[in-house]
Coordinates of C-alpha atoms in Angstrom, one line a residue:
M1 CA 45.4 276.1 153.1
Y2 CA 46.4 272.9 153.5
A3 CA 48.6 270.3 152.1
I4 CA 49.4 266.3 151.5
V5 CA 53.6 266.2 153.0
E6 CA 54.9 263.0 153.6
I7 CA 56.9 262.8 157.3
A8 CA 59.4 260.2 157.9
G9 CA 57.6 257.5 155.2
Q10 CA 53.7 258.3 155.8
Q11 CA 51.5 261.1 154.2
F12 CA 50.0 263.4 156.1
K13 CA 47.2 266.2 155.5
V14 CA 48.5 269.0 157.4
S15 CA 47.3 272.6 157.9
K16 CA 47.5 275.5 159.8
D17 CA 48.0 274.9 164.0
L18 CA 47.4 271.9 163.4
K19 CA 48.6 268.6 165.2
V20 CA 49.7 265.5 164.1
Y21 CA 51.1 262.4 166.1
V22 CA 53.9 261.1 163.6
H23 CA 56.8 257.9 163.5
R24 CA 59.2 259.2 165.4
L25 CA 61.4 261.9 164.9
A26 CA 65.5 262.9 166.3
N27 CA 64.6 266.1 166.7
E28 CA 64.4 267.5 170.6
E29 CA 61.8 268.9 171.9
G30 CA 60.7 272.3 171.8
S31 CA 62.9 272.0 168.3
K32 CA 61.4 273.9 164.7
V33 CA 61.2 270.9 161.9
S34 CA 60.8 271.8 157.7
F35 CA 59.8 268.5 155.6
D36 CA 60.4 269.2 152.1
K37 CA 58.9 266.7 150.8
V38 CA 55.2 268.3 150.1
L39 CA 53.1 266.5 147.1
L40 CA 49.8 268.6 146.7
L41 CA 49.3 272.5 147.6
D42 CA 45.9 273.7 147.9
D43 CA 45.1 277.8 148.1
N44 CA 41.8 278.3 148.7
G45 CA 41.5 276.5 145.4
N46 CA 44.2 276.3 144.3
I47 CA 45.6 272.6 142.9
T48 CA 49.0 272.4 142.8
L49 CA 51.1 268.4 142.1
G50 CA 53.7 267.6 142.7
A51 CA 55.9 265.1 140.2
P52 CA 56.4 263.6 142.6
A53 CA 56.8 266.8 145.1
I54 CA 57.4 270.0 144.8
E55 CA 59.9 272.3 144.5
G56 CA 60.9 274.8 146.6
A57 CA 57.6 274.0 148.8
S58 CA 58.2 273.5 152.5
V59 CA 56.0 272.6 155.7
E60 CA 57.6 274.2 159.2
A61 CA 56.9 272.4 162.8
K62 CA 57.9 272.6 165.8
V63 CA 58.3 269.2 168.1
L64 CA 56.2 269.1 171.4
S65 CA 57.2 265.9 172.9
H66 CA 58.4 262.7 172.3
L67 CA 55.5 259.8 173.8
K68 CA 54.6 256.2 173.3
G69 CA 51.2 255.2 171.7
D70 CA 48.2 253.0 172.3
K71 CA 49.6 249.7 174.2
V72 CA 48.1 247.0 170.6
I73 CA 47.5 243.3 171.9
V74 CA 48.4 240.8 169.0
F75 CA 46.7 237.2 170.5
K76 CA 47.8 234.2 167.5
K77 CA 45.6 230.7 168.1
K78 CA 44.8 227.5 166.3
R79 CA 41.5 225.4 167.4
R80 CA 42.3 222.3 169.4
K81 CA 46.2 222.9 168.7
G82 CA 47.2 224.5 172.3
F83 CA 48.3 227.0 170.6
K84 CA 47.8 230.2 172.0
K85 CA 50.4 233.9 171.9
R86 CA 50.0 237.1 173.1
N87 CA 52.1 239.3 172.4
G88 CA 51.8 243.5 173.2
H89 CA 53.2 246.5 171.1
R90 CA 53.6 250.3 171.6
Q91 CA 54.5 252.8 168.7
Y92 CA 57.2 255.3 169.6
L93 CA 55.5 258.7 168.3
T94 CA 56.2 261.9 168.0
Q95 CA 53.6 265.0 168.5
I96 CA 54.4 268.0 166.1
V97 CA 51.9 271.1 165.2
I98 CA 52.0 273.1 162.2
E99 CA 53.6 276.2 162.0
G100 CA 53.3 277.5 158.3
I101 CA 52.8 276.1 154.5
S102 CA 55.5 278.0 152.3
A103 CA 54.8 276.8 148.3
T104 CA 57.7 279.8 147.5
G105 CA 58.7 277.1 144.1
G106 CA 55.5 275.5 142.4
K107 CA 53.2 277.1 140.7
K108 CA 52.0 274.8 138.8
S109 CA 48.3 274.0 139.4
A110 CA 46.0 271.0 138.0
K111 CA 43.9 273.0 135.9
A112 CA 47.0 274.1 133.8
E113 CA 48.1 271.1 133.3
A114 CA 45.5 269.4 132.5
A115 CA 45.8 271.5 129.0
P116 CA 48.9 270.6 127.5
K117 CA 47.3 266.5 128.1
A118 CA 44.5 267.3 126.8
E119 CA 45.8 269.1 123.6
A120 CA 48.9 265.9 123.9
A121 CA 45.8 263.6 123.8
T122 CA 44.2 264.7 120.8
E123 CA 47.0 265.4 118.6
A124 CA 48.1 261.5 119.4
I125 CA 44.3 260.5 118.5
E126 CA 45.0 262.4 115.1
A127 CA 47.9 261.2 114.1
S128 CA 46.5 257.5 114.0
K129 CA 43.4 258.4 112.5
K130 CA 45.9 259.5 109.5
A131 CA 47.8 255.8 110.8
K132 CA 44.9 254.3 110.0
A133 CA 43.2 255.7 107.1
P134 CA 46.1 254.3 104.0
K135 CA 45.2 251.0 105.3
A136 CA 41.2 251.7 105.0
E137 CA 42.5 252.2 101.2
K138 CA 43.8 249.2 100.2
T139 CA 41.0 246.3 101.8
E140 CA 38.8 248.4 99.9
E141 CA 40.8 248.6 97.1
A142 CA 40.9 244.7 96.9
A143 CA 38.2 242.3 95.9
P144 CA 36.3 241.6 98.9
K145 CA 35.7 237.3 98.6
K146 CA 32.0 236.6 98.3
A147 CA 31.4 233.3 100.5
A148 CA 29.1 230.7 98.9
P149 CA 26.0 230.8 99.3
K150 CA 24.5 227.8 102.4
V151 CA 22.5 225.5 100.6
K152 CA 19.6 223.9 103.0
K153 CA 19.9 220.4 102.8
E154 CA 15.5 220.1 102.7
D155 CA 14.6 215.8 103.6
T156 CA 12.0 215.0 101.6
Q157 CA 10.7 211.6 102.0
E158 CA 9.1 209.8 98.9

């Protein structure tokens, strides 16, 4: 079982007992966190999609530690101008471990949603054909204009 969940503005694919580094959370180390913005659930092939989130579904996690990420060097240079600028950055991160995924609210599956959409699409196509049919009859009733045959001028030399 896995889920796609939005944590601190980013989307992560998570499953039970997975350790994830996310942007810094305000919770203390050792505290439990619940994320309610679950976008997709997969329960052994039974996929549930949210629009945009699944109601009632949540992901439970525990904050392990707060740390800083690896240093990223930003170096800018312009040729033949003598311009060089070096800057560094370390992102503040939180390491969490996923303790469980609960799917109490969502019961819609992707397969079940596809059937009504297909039926609606076929109904729309049939309705458009019916709407276009009278127009086609009107064009057949009107006498079509015949184009005058093209006369080729042949050069005759006498």
